[in-house]
Short mmCIF file of C-alpha atoms in Angstrom, two decimals:
data_model
loop_
_atom_site.label_atom_id
_atom_site.label_comp_id
_atom_site.label_asym_id
_atom_site.label_seq_id
_atom_site.Cartn_x
_atom_site.Cartn_y
_atom_site.Cartn_z
CA MET B 9 0.00 0.00 0.00
CA SER B 10 1.27 3.46 -0.85
CA ARG B 11 2.76 5.53 1.95
CA GLY B 12 2.20 8.74 0.09
CA ALA B 13 1.21 10.26 -3.24
CA VAL B 14 2.09 13.39 -5.17
CA ALA B 15 0.20 14.80 -8.16
CA ALA B 16 1.77 17.68 -10.03
CA GLY B 17 2.23 19.37 -13.38
CA HIS B 18 5.55 17.72 -14.27
CA GLN B 19 6.97 14.25 -13.63
CA VAL B 20 10.16 15.67 -12.11
CA THR B 21 8.10 17.88 -9.80
CA ALA B 22 6.07 14.89 -8.63
CA GLU B 23 9.17 12.75 -8.14
CA ALA B 24 10.82 15.50 -6.09
CA GLY B 25 7.90 15.41 -3.67
CA ALA B 26 7.94 11.61 -3.62
CA GLU B 27 11.64 11.57 -2.72
CA VAL B 28 10.86 13.70 0.32
CA LEU B 29 8.17 11.24 1.41
CA ARG B 30 10.59 8.35 0.94
CA ALA B 31 13.06 10.15 3.17
CA GLY B 32 10.47 10.27 5.94
CA GLY B 33 9.01 13.70 5.34
CA ASN B 34 5.35 14.50 5.79
CA ALA B 35 2.88 16.01 3.32
CA VAL B 36 4.00 19.61 3.93
CA ASP B 37 7.68 18.70 3.62
CA ALA B 38 6.94 17.00 0.32
CA ALA B 39 4.75 19.84 -0.95
CA VAL B 40 7.46 22.42 -0.24
CA GLY B 41 10.08 20.23 -1.91
CA ALA B 42 7.86 19.75 -4.95
CA VAL B 43 7.13 23.48 -5.23
CA LEU B 44 10.85 24.25 -5.13
CA ALA B 45 11.43 21.72 -7.91
CA SER B 46 8.62 23.33 -9.93
CA PHE B 47 10.58 26.60 -9.84
CA VAL B 48 12.92 24.82 -12.29
CA THR B 49 10.69 22.35 -14.13
CA GLU B 50 7.81 24.83 -14.58
CA SER B 51 9.79 28.04 -14.29
CA VAL B 52 7.51 30.12 -16.51
CA LEU B 53 4.55 29.44 -14.23
CA THR B 54 6.05 29.92 -10.78
CA GLY B 55 9.19 30.87 -8.85
CA PHE B 56 10.52 33.17 -6.15
CA GLY B 57 8.72 36.08 -7.84
CA ALA B 58 5.31 34.40 -7.67
CA GLY B 59 2.53 34.01 -5.10
CA GLY B 60 0.23 31.22 -4.02
CA PHE B 61 -1.96 29.43 -1.51
CA MET B 62 -1.54 26.23 0.50
CA LEU B 63 -4.44 24.41 2.17
CA VAL B 64 -3.13 22.26 5.02
CA HIS B 65 -5.23 19.43 6.48
CA GLY B 66 -4.37 16.89 9.16
CA PHE B 67 -2.10 19.05 11.32
CA GLY B 68 -4.71 20.33 13.74
CA ASP B 69 -7.21 22.91 12.56
CA ASP B 70 -7.53 23.21 8.79
CA VAL B 71 -5.82 26.36 7.56
CA LEU B 72 -5.38 28.16 4.26
CA LEU B 73 -1.98 29.85 4.04
CA ASP B 74 -2.35 32.94 1.86
CA PHE B 75 0.99 33.93 0.40
CA PHE B 76 -0.40 35.48 -2.74
CA VAL B 77 0.77 38.67 -4.39
CA GLU B 78 0.20 42.01 -2.67
CA VAL B 79 -0.27 45.44 -4.23
CA PRO B 80 2.90 47.55 -3.89
CA GLY B 81 3.12 51.29 -3.28
CA ARG B 82 4.01 51.63 0.40
CA GLY B 83 7.23 53.37 -0.58
CA GLY B 84 5.35 56.29 -2.12
CA VAL B 85 7.05 55.96 -5.51
CA GLU B 86 5.00 57.29 -8.41
CA ARG B 87 4.50 54.88 -11.27
CA GLY B 88 6.81 55.93 -14.09
CA ALA B 89 5.72 53.51 -16.80
CA GLU B 90 2.59 52.03 -18.30
CA LEU B 91 1.70 48.38 -18.64
CA VAL B 92 3.35 46.82 -21.69
CA PRO B 93 0.95 44.80 -23.88
CA ALA B 94 2.17 41.43 -25.12
CA THR B 95 -0.01 39.58 -27.63
CA VAL B 96 -0.14 35.81 -27.24
CA ILE B 97 -1.82 33.54 -29.80
CA PHE B 98 -3.74 30.88 -27.88
CA ASP B 99 -5.60 28.28 -29.96
CA GLY B 100 -5.59 30.70 -32.90
CA THR B 101 -7.02 33.58 -30.89
CA PRO B 102 -4.95 36.65 -29.99
CA GLN B 103 -4.89 37.46 -26.27
CA VAL B 104 -3.27 40.55 -24.82
CA PHE B 105 -1.34 40.24 -21.58
CA ASN B 106 0.15 43.16 -19.69
CA ILE B 107 3.74 42.91 -18.54
CA GLY B 108 6.64 45.18 -17.64
CA ALA B 109 7.67 46.89 -14.40
CA ALA B 110 4.23 48.46 -13.93
CA SER B 111 2.75 44.95 -13.66
CA CYS B 112 4.99 43.78 -10.78
CA GLY B 113 3.38 42.97 -7.43
CA VAL B 114 4.93 41.92 -4.12
CA PRO B 115 5.83 38.19 -4.35
CA GLY B 116 4.85 35.75 -1.62
CA THR B 117 6.39 32.34 -2.33
CA PRO B 118 9.59 32.76 -0.30
CA ALA B 119 7.60 33.77 2.79
CA GLY B 120 4.86 31.19 2.24
CA LEU B 121 7.08 28.15 1.74
CA TRP B 122 9.28 29.04 4.67
CA ASP B 123 6.29 29.61 6.95
CA ALA B 124 4.64 26.33 5.94
CA LEU B 125 7.79 24.32 6.57
CA GLN B 126 8.58 25.91 9.94
CA ARG B 127 5.05 25.36 11.23
CA PHE B 128 4.10 21.98 9.81
CA GLY B 129 7.22 20.33 8.41
CA THR B 130 9.72 17.97 9.94
CA MET B 131 12.69 18.50 7.62
CA THR B 132 15.05 21.42 7.09
CA MET B 133 14.95 23.64 4.04
CA ALA B 134 18.50 22.50 3.29
CA ASP B 135 17.17 18.95 2.99
CA LEU B 136 14.59 20.09 0.45
CA VAL B 137 16.69 22.48 -1.62
CA ALA B 138 19.54 20.21 -2.70
CA GLY B 139 17.67 18.43 -5.48
CA PRO B 140 15.99 21.51 -7.02
CA ALA B 141 19.25 23.48 -6.86
CA ALA B 142 21.04 20.69 -8.73
CA LEU B 143 18.29 20.69 -11.35
CA ALA B 144 18.63 24.44 -11.83
CA ARG B 145 22.40 24.28 -12.14
CA GLU B 146 22.77 21.11 -14.22
CA GLY B 147 19.62 21.57 -16.27
CA VAL B 148 16.29 19.82 -16.73
CA GLU B 149 15.02 18.57 -20.08
CA VAL B 150 12.23 20.68 -21.53
CA ASN B 151 9.23 18.43 -22.09
CA SER B 152 6.52 18.94 -24.69
CA GLN B 153 4.16 20.74 -22.30
CA GLN B 154 6.79 23.24 -21.19
CA ALA B 155 7.91 23.75 -24.79
CA TYR B 156 4.29 24.58 -25.60
CA VAL B 157 4.23 27.16 -22.80
CA HIS B 158 7.50 28.64 -24.05
CA GLU B 159 6.03 28.95 -27.53
CA LEU B 160 2.81 30.53 -26.26
CA LEU B 161 4.60 33.06 -24.10
CA THR B 162 7.39 33.95 -26.52
CA PRO B 163 6.30 37.62 -26.64
CA VAL B 164 6.54 37.81 -22.84
CA LEU B 165 9.79 35.87 -22.50
CA THR B 166 11.63 37.77 -25.22
CA GLU B 167 10.47 41.34 -24.50
CA TYR B 168 13.50 42.01 -22.29
CA GLU B 169 17.06 40.83 -22.76
CA GLU B 170 17.39 39.15 -19.36
CA THR B 171 14.49 36.75 -19.88
CA ALA B 172 15.37 36.28 -23.54
CA ALA B 173 18.88 35.15 -22.53
CA LEU B 174 17.33 32.57 -20.18
CA TYR B 175 14.64 31.12 -22.45
CA ALA B 176 16.13 31.83 -25.89
CA PRO B 177 19.88 31.57 -25.26
CA GLU B 178 20.66 30.96 -28.94
CA GLY B 179 18.22 33.48 -30.34
CA ARG B 180 15.26 31.08 -30.38
CA MET B 181 13.02 29.62 -27.69
CA LEU B 182 14.19 26.43 -26.00
CA GLU B 183 12.44 23.43 -27.54
CA ALA B 184 11.42 20.01 -26.28
CA GLY B 185 14.42 17.83 -25.55
CA GLU B 186 16.78 20.73 -24.85
CA ALA B 187 18.11 21.54 -21.38
CA PHE B 188 16.82 24.49 -19.38
CA ARG B 189 19.40 25.85 -16.93
CA PHE B 190 18.93 28.63 -14.38
CA PRO B 191 22.18 29.01 -12.37
CA ASP B 192 21.01 32.17 -10.58
CA LEU B 193 17.99 30.26 -9.30
CA ALA B 194 20.31 27.51 -7.99
CA ASP B 195 22.21 30.13 -6.01
CA ALA B 196 18.95 31.66 -4.77
CA LEU B 197 17.64 28.28 -3.62
CA GLU B 198 20.81 27.55 -1.67
CA ARG B 199 20.73 30.97 -0.07
CA PHE B 200 17.06 30.47 0.79
CA ALA B 201 17.98 27.29 2.63
CA ALA B 202 20.79 29.01 4.51
CA GLU B 203 19.13 32.32 5.38
CA GLY B 204 15.40 31.83 4.92
CA PRO B 205 13.21 34.51 3.33
CA GLU B 206 15.03 37.43 5.00
CA PRO B 207 17.23 38.36 1.99
CA PHE B 208 14.16 38.39 -0.29
CA TYR B 209 12.19 40.79 1.91
CA ARG B 210 14.62 42.85 3.98
CA GLY B 211 18.09 42.09 2.67
CA ASP B 212 20.20 42.72 -0.40
CA VAL B 213 18.00 40.64 -2.73
CA ALA B 214 15.00 42.77 -1.78
CA THR B 215 17.03 45.92 -2.46
CA ARG B 216 18.08 44.68 -5.89
CA ILE B 217 14.51 43.69 -6.80
CA ALA B 218 13.08 47.03 -5.71
CA ASP B 219 15.80 49.09 -7.40
CA TRP B 220 15.49 47.15 -10.67
CA VAL B 221 11.70 47.49 -10.81
CA ILE B 222 11.60 51.16 -9.74
CA LYS B 223 14.22 52.19 -12.31
CA ARG B 224 11.95 50.71 -14.99
CA GLY B 225 8.87 52.58 -13.82
CA GLY B 226 7.29 50.18 -11.34
CA THR B 227 6.15 50.80 -7.77
CA LEU B 228 7.55 47.73 -5.97
CA THR B 229 9.67 49.23 -3.19
CA ALA B 230 11.77 47.97 -0.30
CA PRO B 231 9.05 48.93 2.25
CA ASP B 232 6.55 46.79 0.29
CA LEU B 233 8.80 43.75 0.53
CA ALA B 234 9.68 44.37 4.19
CA ALA B 235 5.99 44.57 5.18
CA TYR B 236 4.92 41.33 3.49
CA GLU B 237 3.47 38.60 5.74
CA VAL B 238 1.75 35.25 5.24
CA ILE B 239 -1.93 35.35 6.27
CA ASP B 240 -3.78 32.45 7.90
CA ARG B 241 -7.36 32.12 6.67
CA GLU B 242 -10.16 29.80 7.66
CA PRO B 243 -11.22 27.77 4.60
CA VAL B 244 -14.61 28.38 3.01
CA ARG B 245 -16.93 25.36 3.33
CA ALA B 246 -19.58 23.76 1.15
CA SER B 247 -21.65 20.56 1.28
CA PHE B 248 -22.14 18.15 -1.58
CA GLY B 249 -23.07 14.48 -1.70
CA GLY B 250 -22.55 13.95 2.01
CA ARG B 251 -19.11 15.51 1.90
CA ASP B 252 -17.64 18.69 3.33
CA ILE B 253 -15.61 20.65 0.82
CA LEU B 254 -12.98 23.13 2.03
CA SER B 255 -11.40 25.70 -0.25
CA ASN B 256 -9.82 29.13 -0.57
CA PRO B 257 -11.87 31.90 1.13
CA PRO B 258 -12.14 35.62 0.29
CA PRO B 259 -10.57 37.88 -0.70
CA SER B 260 -9.95 35.26 -3.38
CA SER B 261 -12.97 34.39 -5.50
CA GLY B 262 -12.25 30.86 -6.76
CA GLY B 263 -13.02 28.89 -3.61
CA ILE B 264 -16.20 30.77 -2.77
CA LEU B 265 -17.49 30.26 -6.34
CA VAL B 266 -16.72 26.52 -6.22
CA ALA B 267 -18.61 26.35 -2.91
CA TYR B 268 -21.50 28.33 -4.42
CA CYS B 269 -21.80 25.96 -7.39
CA LEU B 270 -21.58 22.81 -5.26
CA ASP B 271 -24.22 24.09 -2.84
CA LEU B 272 -26.49 24.91 -5.81
CA LEU B 273 -26.00 21.48 -7.38
CA GLU B 274 -26.87 19.91 -4.03
CA ARG B 275 -30.11 21.91 -4.03
CA LEU B 276 -30.89 21.03 -7.65
CA GLY B 277 -30.47 17.33 -6.89
CA ALA B 278 -28.79 16.57 -10.22
CA ALA B 279 -25.40 17.19 -11.78
CA GLY B 280 -25.68 16.53 -15.52
CA VAL B 281 -24.16 18.88 -18.06
CA GLU B 282 -27.29 21.06 -18.12
CA GLU B 283 -27.31 21.52 -14.35
CA VAL B 284 -23.57 22.11 -14.29
CA VAL B 285 -23.86 24.79 -16.97
CA ALA B 286 -26.78 26.38 -15.12
CA VAL B 287 -24.78 26.79 -11.92
CA MET B 288 -21.71 27.94 -13.87
CA ALA B 289 -23.88 30.62 -15.47
CA GLU B 290 -25.18 31.62 -12.06
CA ALA B 291 -21.64 31.87 -10.69
CA GLN B 292 -20.57 33.94 -13.67
CA ALA B 293 -23.51 36.30 -13.24
CA ALA B 294 -22.60 36.70 -9.56
CA ARG B 295 -19.25 38.28 -10.45
CA THR B 296 -20.50 41.85 -10.30
CA VAL B 297 -18.72 44.98 -9.12
CA GLU B 298 -20.47 44.51 -5.78
CA PHE B 299 -19.18 40.93 -5.57
CA HIS B 300 -15.57 41.98 -6.10
CA GLN B 301 -15.89 44.80 -3.59
CA GLY B 302 -17.59 42.45 -1.14
CA LEU B 303 -14.66 40.02 -1.19
CA TYR B 304 -12.82 42.52 1.01
CA GLU B 305 -15.72 43.08 3.43
CA ASP B 306 -16.26 41.25 6.73
CA GLY B 307 -19.21 38.88 6.60
CA PHE B 308 -19.49 38.78 2.83
CA GLN B 309 -18.75 35.06 2.61
CA ASP B 310 -21.52 34.26 5.11
CA SER B 311 -24.09 36.35 3.26
CA PHE B 312 -23.05 35.06 -0.17
CA LEU B 313 -23.43 31.44 0.95
CA SER B 314 -26.42 32.03 3.22
CA PRO B 315 -29.51 29.82 2.78
CA GLU B 316 -31.52 32.84 1.67
CA HIS B 317 -29.05 33.86 -1.04
CA LEU B 318 -28.62 30.27 -2.20
CA ALA B 319 -32.41 29.82 -2.39
CA GLN B 320 -32.65 32.83 -4.69
CA ALA B 321 -29.78 31.51 -6.80
CA GLU B 322 -31.42 28.08 -6.95
CA SER B 323 -34.58 29.64 -8.37
CA ARG B 324 -32.58 31.44 -11.03
CA ALA B 325 -30.60 28.28 -11.83
CA ARG B 326 -33.82 26.33 -12.32
CA SER B 327 -35.05 29.02 -14.69
CA ARG B 328 -31.82 28.67 -16.66
CA LEU B 329 -32.72 25.02 -17.21
CA ASP B 330 -35.64 26.31 -19.25
CA ALA B 331 -34.13 29.31 -21.01
CA PRO B 332 -30.92 31.24 -20.38
CA PRO B 333 -31.31 34.91 -19.44
CA ALA B 334 -29.02 37.46 -21.04
CA THR B 335 -25.42 37.21 -19.94
CA ARG B 336 -22.53 39.57 -20.23
CA PRO B 337 -18.86 38.90 -20.95
CA ALA B 338 -16.50 38.82 -18.00
CA PRO B 339 -12.87 39.93 -18.08
CA GLY B 340 -9.79 37.77 -18.24
CA ASP B 341 -10.83 34.61 -20.09
CA GLN B 342 -7.21 33.75 -20.74
CA LEU B 343 -4.97 30.70 -20.79
CA GLY B 344 -3.91 30.81 -17.14
CA SER B 345 -0.22 30.36 -16.28
CA THR B 346 -0.55 28.56 -12.97
CA THR B 347 0.63 25.27 -11.52
CA HIS B 348 -0.77 23.04 -8.77
CA ILE B 349 0.68 20.32 -6.52
CA THR B 350 -1.20 17.93 -4.23
CA VAL B 351 0.50 15.75 -1.61
CA VAL B 352 -1.12 13.22 0.73
CA ASP B 353 0.94 11.22 3.20
CA SER B 354 0.32 7.87 4.89
CA ASP B 355 -1.40 9.52 7.87
CA GLY B 356 -4.03 11.07 5.62
CA ALA B 357 -2.57 14.54 6.10
CA CYS B 358 -2.30 16.69 3.01
CA ALA B 359 -0.96 19.89 1.55
CA THR B 360 -2.58 21.15 -1.60
CA VAL B 361 -0.83 24.19 -3.06
CA THR B 362 -1.37 26.40 -6.09
CA CYS B 363 1.22 28.94 -7.24
CA SER B 364 1.27 31.42 -10.08
CA ASN B 365 3.58 33.96 -11.64
CA GLY B 366 0.80 35.11 -13.99
CA THR B 367 2.55 35.09 -17.32
CA GLY B 368 5.54 36.66 -15.64
CA SER B 369 6.30 40.34 -16.08
CA GLY B 370 9.38 39.72 -18.18
CA ILE B 371 11.31 41.50 -15.42
CA LEU B 372 14.08 39.10 -14.42
CA VAL B 373 16.30 40.75 -11.82
CA PRO B 374 19.95 39.88 -12.62
CA GLY B 375 21.80 37.82 -10.04
CA THR B 376 18.71 37.04 -7.93
CA GLY B 377 16.95 34.16 -9.69
CA VAL B 378 13.72 36.17 -9.41
CA HIS B 379 11.38 36.65 -12.38
CA VAL B 380 8.78 38.99 -10.92
CA ASN B 381 5.06 38.31 -11.41
CA ASN B 382 2.76 40.46 -13.56
CA MET B 383 -0.32 40.32 -11.30
CA LEU B 384 -0.94 44.07 -11.52
CA GLY B 385 -1.42 43.55 -15.26
CA GLU B 386 -3.65 40.45 -15.10
CA GLU B 387 -7.14 41.54 -16.16
CA ASP B 388 -9.06 38.97 -14.15
CA LEU B 389 -7.21 39.92 -10.96
CA ASN B 390 -8.04 43.58 -11.44
CA PRO B 391 -11.79 43.51 -12.21
CA LEU B 392 -12.31 47.08 -11.04
CA GLY B 393 -9.52 48.42 -13.25
CA PHE B 394 -5.73 48.43 -13.28
CA HIS B 395 -3.85 50.23 -10.51
CA THR B 396 -7.00 50.93 -8.49
CA LEU B 397 -6.24 48.82 -5.39
CA GLY B 398 -4.41 50.47 -2.52
CA PRO B 399 -0.90 49.57 -1.35
CA GLY B 400 -0.84 46.50 0.88
CA THR B 401 -4.03 44.99 -0.56
CA ARG B 402 -3.82 41.21 -0.91
CA MET B 403 -4.95 40.51 -4.45
CA THR B 404 -7.89 38.29 -5.31
CA SER B 405 -7.40 35.07 -7.25
CA MET B 406 -9.36 32.25 -8.86
CA MET B 407 -6.86 29.74 -7.43
CA ALA B 408 -8.61 27.31 -5.11
CA PRO B 409 -6.66 24.50 -3.43
CA THR B 410 -9.42 22.25 -2.13
CA VAL B 411 -10.03 19.20 0.05
CA VAL B 412 -13.03 16.85 0.17
CA LEU B 413 -13.82 15.33 3.56
CA LYS B 414 -16.15 12.48 4.44
CA SER B 415 -17.06 12.20 8.10
CA GLY B 416 -14.14 14.50 8.82
CA GLU B 417 -11.57 12.32 7.06
CA LEU B 418 -9.69 13.25 3.92
CA GLU B 419 -11.14 11.63 0.81
CA THR B 420 -9.63 13.81 -1.93
CA ALA B 421 -7.30 16.78 -2.21
CA LEU B 422 -7.07 18.72 -5.44
CA GLY B 423 -6.53 22.02 -7.20
CA SER B 424 -5.99 23.39 -10.68
CA GLY B 425 -4.41 26.00 -12.86
CA GLY B 426 -6.32 27.72 -15.62
CA SER B 427 -7.48 31.28 -14.83
CA ASN B 428 -11.30 31.38 -14.94
CA ARG B 429 -11.48 27.66 -15.71
CA ILE B 430 -10.00 26.80 -12.31
CA ARG B 431 -13.42 26.92 -10.72
CA SER B 432 -15.12 24.89 -13.44
CA ALA B 433 -12.33 22.28 -13.55
CA ILE B 434 -12.41 21.72 -9.78
CA LEU B 435 -16.21 21.70 -9.74
CA GLN B 436 -16.52 19.01 -12.41
CA THR B 437 -13.78 16.85 -10.91
CA ILE B 438 -15.56 16.85 -7.53
CA VAL B 439 -18.91 16.11 -9.19
CA ARG B 440 -17.47 13.10 -11.00
CA LEU B 441 -15.74 11.82 -7.87
CA VAL B 442 -18.66 12.25 -5.50
CA ALA B 443 -21.81 12.02 -7.62
CA GLY B 444 -20.39 9.82 -10.36
CA GLY B 445 -18.23 7.54 -8.24
CA ALA B 446 -15.34 7.84 -10.68
CA ASP B 447 -11.77 6.85 -9.95
CA VAL B 448 -9.65 9.94 -9.34
CA ALA B 449 -7.65 9.58 -12.57
CA ALA B 450 -10.83 9.14 -14.60
CA ALA B 451 -12.44 12.12 -12.87
CA VAL B 452 -9.45 14.32 -13.71
CA GLU B 453 -9.26 13.21 -17.33
CA ALA B 454 -13.01 13.29 -18.07
CA PRO B 455 -14.17 15.84 -20.67
CA ARG B 456 -15.10 19.26 -19.32
CA VAL B 457 -17.28 22.22 -20.12
CA HIS B 458 -16.84 25.85 -19.21
CA PHE B 459 -19.49 28.54 -19.49
CA GLU B 460 -18.56 32.17 -20.00
CA ALA B 461 -19.68 35.13 -22.09
CA GLY B 462 -22.83 33.32 -23.20
CA THR B 463 -21.02 30.31 -24.67
CA VAL B 464 -20.53 26.75 -23.46
CA GLN B 465 -17.02 25.57 -24.30
CA ALA B 466 -17.08 21.77 -24.53
CA GLU B 467 -14.38 19.16 -24.92
CA PRO B 468 -15.07 16.05 -27.04
CA GLY B 469 -16.92 13.38 -25.12
CA VAL B 470 -19.28 15.68 -23.21
CA ASP B 471 -22.91 14.46 -23.24
CA GLU B 472 -23.98 15.42 -26.76
CA ALA B 473 -27.68 15.16 -26.06
CA GLY B 474 -27.30 17.60 -23.18
CA LEU B 475 -25.32 20.02 -25.35
CA ALA B 476 -27.99 19.82 -28.03
CA ARG B 477 -30.68 20.70 -25.48
CA LEU B 478 -28.61 23.67 -24.36
CA GLU B 479 -28.39 24.85 -27.97
CA GLU B 480 -32.14 24.49 -28.36
CA ARG B 481 -32.57 26.85 -25.40
CA GLY B 482 -30.33 29.47 -26.96
CA TYR B 483 -26.91 28.74 -25.55
CA GLY B 484 -23.93 29.00 -27.84
CA VAL B 485 -21.88 25.79 -27.81
CA ALA B 486 -18.27 25.68 -28.99
CA ARG B 487 -17.11 22.10 -29.53
CA TRP B 488 -13.38 21.61 -29.20
CA ARG B 489 -11.69 18.97 -31.34
CA ARG B 490 -9.50 17.62 -28.53
CA PRO B 491 -8.81 18.15 -24.82
CA ASN B 492 -6.91 21.38 -24.29
CA TRP B 493 -4.76 23.37 -21.83
CA PHE B 494 -7.62 25.92 -21.82
CA PHE B 495 -9.78 23.69 -19.58
CA GLY B 496 -7.37 23.77 -16.66
CA GLY B 497 -5.00 21.29 -15.10
CA VAL B 498 -6.37 19.42 -12.09
CA HIS B 499 -3.86 17.43 -10.04
CA ALA B 500 -5.55 15.34 -7.37
CA VAL B 501 -4.96 12.57 -4.84
CA SER B 502 -7.75 10.43 -3.40
CA ARG B 503 -7.72 8.20 -0.33
CA ASP B 504 -9.75 5.06 0.33
CA LEU B 505 -11.21 5.62 3.78
CA ASP B 506 -11.43 1.88 4.49
CA THR B 507 -7.96 0.78 3.42
CA GLY B 508 -5.96 4.03 3.33
CA GLU B 509 -4.90 3.29 -0.26
CA LEU B 510 -3.84 6.40 -2.18
CA ARG B 511 -4.40 7.07 -5.86
CA GLY B 512 -3.55 10.07 -7.96
CA GLY B 513 -4.71 11.87 -11.06
CA GLY B 514 -2.38 14.13 -13.02
CA ASP B 515 -4.13 16.18 -15.68
CA PRO B 516 -2.78 15.28 -19.15
CA ARG B 517 -3.98 18.67 -20.42
CA ARG B 518 -1.12 20.27 -18.53
CA GLY B 519 1.55 17.59 -18.33
CA GLY B 520 0.17 16.09 -15.14
CA ALA B 521 2.08 13.32 -13.38
CA VAL B 522 1.64 11.16 -10.29
CA ALA B 523 4.31 9.65 -8.06
CA LEU B 524 3.39 7.02 -5.48
CA VAL B 525 5.59 6.05 -2.55
#
């Protein structure tokens, strides 16, 4: 029987976590080790310049560690540059991302990983850093998924000479089969192990990051980095199929929307494609200006998920099963440069962690190993407009590391990348696990839908009769020819409550892999 399982977005990432488990580490040790490895294997998606969330279960009270990106500006520096548009062609459609120094927010991963390990881990950071540092220095082979990401994000990764030298060292983007090396990251990892997050927030690394960004027109200052702290949050809860679902609470939006949809499906008493689309449409309609403002208000979560509000939403969802009301487009329906890792150990404890660098700002600070995020330029994270949030505001996110409990015991832990599709990918995976009784790998790989801007996006294999009925009621349906990165990347581990057996599902849409110990 397996003593642990890791599901991640790259085989080397998953194996790094598994090695920690084999060495006697627990779920948090392994999650931190896997995240550090992902800084190399999935470097475009995450790193020391990124932010994220970790949901920890089985170490006392459940807690969501919020180490996501914060809005800079405490230093009082006036923004001296505008966001730089970078056009990416995704599935034949141009999408504009905003990069440059004006897009750089305060990173959280150094603080978050250190905090998680000190509080819940059993190993030292030096134990966990050796393997990832060797990967960064010696090189890791670029696989087909990462080559695809490199190709997609070429305009971002070649806008500035520092990132171009890293990802296109011979004047072209690194391709599958070639080695990706990041020596500065190796040095940064080793220093992180020796000195912790201090250099990144109050030391010379922080000074170099702030100076580099400010000189290029950004607002990320030394006081912003020095003030950064990890925030403990109580997970948002939902009920579905006799399970308790825990996820990421406000000010992030992903977890509360997953909870909203699951509670509505529970009320509807069915979870076919028509019901799933109906609750997706209801969740999309809920994303108003008032919703985004409410995410920062005390008590909003309780009112949003109150029986009275859910009853009203249920009535609207039932009406959508007859005819869809008018919908409006929502911002930020983009590819989503995010990665997720799930670890469950033999005790049934877990750490499920999602990290993101956005697309990256293109601002790679020489000698630090830090490619700073572009969260201030991500449209979906700034629904009320760019540069409108005050300094020190913890940014919202669709990222939603999630656990499913039955009678208080862990049954499944999961999460996903994929921008707006994070919520729909997690929702459908849980529905297939709980309502459909699917094996975790089958639930992860099953075809998905996503509703947004009046259109149902559908992968091949989705219930065709249900899609046809949606079309008859006026929904637009876009049928994809094959599974695609667009629909997210769920990486999940399930646990048999009777035997303790662990199984994993790595999403093939995003290079998913599972390592069992």
